[in-house]
Amino acid sequence: MAMPFDLTGFYDSFTKQLLIALAIAGAVMMIVGFVTQSWGKAIGTACGTIVIAGFVIIFKNLESIGTWFKNVTFKNAAISMIDMPHWTDYVPDTQSILSHVIHMLM
């Protein structure tokens, strides 16, 4: 399905600026974390910056990633109602358990 408007030009120019600003902000926050001896905050900032930058980069190929995920996950006839076990297969036979307990109590 085609979108009624095309934002690829805006996305291409905006992501470069966003990634540069994200790298600068992440570096400043890590330096402040190290200077104030807050190692956990500095490491968390580094990981968070990398994750957010990864999401921004991944969003460019979101449609192809979604198609790949759909093809890998939902293969034709991979899951059918015949293959799935019924929930009663996991429930023990309560009649035999009860008779066994009563027999042990007597």
PDB file of C-alpha atoms in Angstrom:
ATOM      1  CA  MET A   1       0.000   0.000   0.000  1.00  0.00           C
ATOM      2  CA  ALA A   2       1.450   3.329  -1.026  1.00  0.00           C
ATOM      3  CA  MET A   3       1.434   6.263   1.315  1.00  0.00           C
ATOM      4  CA  PRO A   4      -0.449   9.362   0.114  1.00  0.00           C
ATOM      5  CA  PHE A   5       2.636  11.471   0.757  1.00  0.00           C
ATOM      6  CA  ASP A   6       6.341  10.705   0.514  1.00  0.00           C
ATOM      7  CA  LEU A   7       8.620  11.610   3.403  1.00  0.00           C
ATOM      8  CA  THR A   8      11.769   9.780   2.289  1.00  0.00           C
ATOM      9  CA  GLY A   9      13.586  13.013   1.426  1.00  0.00           C
ATOM     10  CA  PHE A  10      12.788  14.483   4.821  1.00  0.00           C
ATOM     11  CA  TYR A  11      13.780  11.229   6.541  1.00  0.00           C
ATOM     12  CA  ASP A  12      17.127  11.020   4.716  1.00  0.00           C
ATOM     13  CA  SER A  13      18.144  14.588   5.576  1.00  0.00           C
ATOM     14  CA  PHE A  14      16.725  14.535   9.105  1.00  0.00           C
ATOM     15  CA  THR A  15      18.275  11.240  10.243  1.00  0.00           C
ATOM     16  CA  LYS A  16      21.824  12.406   9.548  1.00  0.00           C
ATOM     17  CA  GLN A  17      21.281  15.483  11.696  1.00  0.00           C
ATOM     18  CA  LEU A  18      19.483  13.452  14.351  1.00  0.00           C
ATOM     19  CA  LEU A  19      22.286  10.887  14.578  1.00  0.00           C
ATOM     20  CA  ILE A  20      24.928  13.619  14.849  1.00  0.00           C
ATOM     21  CA  ALA A  21      22.966  15.393  17.607  1.00  0.00           C
ATOM     22  CA  LEU A  22      22.382  12.059  19.355  1.00  0.00           C
ATOM     23  CA  ALA A  23      26.105  11.219  19.240  1.00  0.00           C
ATOM     24  CA  ILE A  24      27.055  14.636  20.642  1.00  0.00           C
ATOM     25  CA  ALA A  25      24.448  14.458  23.429  1.00  0.00           C
ATOM     26  CA  GLY A  26      25.443  10.876  24.288  1.00  0.00           C
ATOM     27  CA  ALA A  27      29.145  11.784  24.418  1.00  0.00           C
ATOM     28  CA  VAL A  28      28.485  14.807  26.645  1.00  0.00           C
ATOM     29  CA  MET A  29      26.291  12.770  29.005  1.00  0.00           C
ATOM     30  CA  MET A  30      28.917  10.001  29.188  1.00  0.00           C
ATOM     31  CA  ILE A  31      31.684  12.502  29.972  1.00  0.00           C
ATOM     32  CA  VAL A  32      29.549  14.078  32.688  1.00  0.00           C
ATOM     33  CA  GLY A  33      28.797  10.606  34.057  1.00  0.00           C
ATOM     34  CA  PHE A  34      32.482   9.670  34.192  1.00  0.00           C
ATOM     35  CA  VAL A  35      33.501  13.013  35.734  1.00  0.00           C
ATOM     36  CA  THR A  36      30.891  12.745  38.471  1.00  0.00           C
ATOM     37  CA  GLN A  37      31.955   9.105  39.041  1.00  0.00           C
ATOM     38  CA  SER A  38      28.543   7.851  38.101  1.00  0.00           C
ATOM     39  CA  TRP A  39      29.701   4.814  36.122  1.00  0.00           C
ATOM     40  CA  GLY A  40      26.273   3.206  35.886  1.00  0.00           C
ATOM     41  CA  LYS A  41      24.758   6.354  34.413  1.00  0.00           C
ATOM     42  CA  ALA A  42      27.591   6.658  31.894  1.00  0.00           C
ATOM     43  CA  ILE A  43      27.317   3.025  30.783  1.00  0.00           C
ATOM     44  CA  GLY A  44      23.509   3.273  30.637  1.00  0.00           C
ATOM     45  CA  THR A  45      23.788   6.429  28.544  1.00  0.00           C
ATOM     46  CA  ALA A  46      26.164   4.706  26.139  1.00  0.00           C
ATOM     47  CA  CYS A  47      23.848   1.710  25.757  1.00  0.00           C
ATOM     48  CA  GLY A  48      20.772   3.915  25.405  1.00  0.00           C
ATOM     49  CA  THR A  49      22.450   6.080  22.770  1.00  0.00           C
ATOM     50  CA  ILE A  50      23.457   3.012  20.764  1.00  0.00           C
ATOM     51  CA  VAL A  51      19.958   1.518  20.982  1.00  0.00           C
ATOM     52  CA  ILE A  52      18.219   4.731  19.912  1.00  0.00           C
ATOM     53  CA  ALA A  53      20.665   5.212  17.033  1.00  0.00           C
ATOM     54  CA  GLY A  54      20.072   1.604  16.006  1.00  0.00           C
ATOM     55  CA  PHE A  55      16.316   2.155  15.953  1.00  0.00           C
ATOM     56  CA  VAL A  56      16.718   5.273  13.816  1.00  0.00           C
ATOM     57  CA  ILE A  57      18.878   3.368  11.340  1.00  0.00           C
ATOM     58  CA  ILE A  58      16.542   0.339  11.323  1.00  0.00           C
ATOM     59  CA  PHE A  59      13.484   2.478  10.569  1.00  0.00           C
ATOM     60  CA  LYS A  60      14.910   3.201   7.118  1.00  0.00           C
ATOM     61  CA  ASN A  61      14.547  -0.493   6.159  1.00  0.00           C
ATOM     62  CA  LEU A  62      11.424  -1.168   8.197  1.00  0.00           C
ATOM     63  CA  GLU A  63       9.335  -2.486   5.317  1.00  0.00           C
ATOM     64  CA  SER A  64      11.948  -5.019   4.174  1.00  0.00           C
ATOM     65  CA  ILE A  65      12.603  -6.090   7.779  1.00  0.00           C
ATOM     66  CA  GLY A  66       8.863  -6.611   8.313  1.00  0.00           C
ATOM     67  CA  THR A  67       8.596  -8.672   5.125  1.00  0.00           C
ATOM     68  CA  TRP A  68      11.581 -10.817   6.160  1.00  0.00           C
ATOM     69  CA  PHE A  69      10.129 -11.336   9.656  1.00  0.00           C
ATOM     70  CA  LYS A  70       6.743 -12.309   8.205  1.00  0.00           C
ATOM     71  CA  ASN A  71       8.340 -14.816   5.825  1.00  0.00           C
ATOM     72  CA  VAL A  72      10.458 -16.385   8.557  1.00  0.00           C
ATOM     73  CA  THR A  73       7.740 -16.511  11.209  1.00  0.00           C
ATOM     74  CA  PHE A  74       4.589 -17.373   9.296  1.00  0.00           C
ATOM     75  CA  LYS A  75       5.398 -20.081   6.780  1.00  0.00           C
ATOM     76  CA  ASN A  76       2.523 -21.613   4.831  1.00  0.00           C
ATOM     77  CA  ALA A  77       0.773 -24.325   6.859  1.00  0.00           C
ATOM     78  CA  ALA A  78       3.440 -24.191   9.557  1.00  0.00           C
ATOM     79  CA  ILE A  79       0.787 -23.888  12.267  1.00  0.00           C
ATOM     80  CA  SER A  80      -2.542 -25.591  11.909  1.00  0.00           C
ATOM     81  CA  MET A  81      -5.289 -26.550  14.309  1.00  0.00           C
ATOM     82  CA  ILE A  82      -4.582 -30.252  13.712  1.00  0.00           C
ATOM     83  CA  ASP A  83      -1.001 -29.976  14.952  1.00  0.00           C
ATOM     84  CA  MET A  84      -1.909 -28.148  18.138  1.00  0.00           C
ATOM     85  CA  PRO A  85      -2.584 -30.327  21.202  1.00  0.00           C
ATOM     86  CA  HIS A  86      -5.813 -29.895  23.088  1.00  0.00           C
ATOM     87  CA  TRP A  87      -5.646 -28.305  26.534  1.00  0.00           C
ATOM     88  CA  THR A  88      -7.056 -31.487  28.123  1.00  0.00           C
ATOM     89  CA  ASP A  89      -3.896 -33.360  27.126  1.00  0.00           C
ATOM     90  CA  TYR A  90      -2.070 -31.494  29.886  1.00  0.00           C
ATOM     91  CA  VAL A  91      -4.700 -31.941  32.615  1.00  0.00           C
ATOM     92  CA  PRO A  92      -4.140 -35.049  34.723  1.00  0.00           C
ATOM     93  CA  ASP A  93      -6.952 -37.521  35.204  1.00  0.00           C
ATOM     94  CA  THR A  94      -8.503 -36.228  38.421  1.00  0.00           C
ATOM     95  CA  GLN A  95     -10.635 -39.331  39.012  1.00  0.00           C
ATOM     96  CA  SER A  96      -7.617 -41.632  39.312  1.00  0.00           C
ATOM     97  CA  ILE A  97      -5.735 -39.106  41.450  1.00  0.00           C
ATOM     98  CA  LEU A  98      -8.687 -38.794  43.837  1.00  0.00           C
ATOM     99  CA  SER A  99      -9.154 -42.549  44.121  1.00  0.00           C
ATOM    100  CA  HIS A 100      -5.429 -42.962  44.760  1.00  0.00           C
ATOM    101  CA  VAL A 101      -5.468 -40.357  47.558  1.00  0.00           C
ATOM    102  CA  ILE A 102      -8.562 -41.910  49.154  1.00  0.00           C
ATOM    103  CA  HIS A 103      -7.010 -45.348  48.954  1.00  0.00           C
ATOM    104  CA  MET A 104      -3.846 -44.075  50.660  1.00  0.00           C
ATOM    105  CA  LEU A 105      -5.849 -42.444  53.457  1.00  0.00           C
ATOM    106  CA  MET A 106      -7.728 -45.629  54.278  1.00  0.00           C
TER     107      MET A 106
END
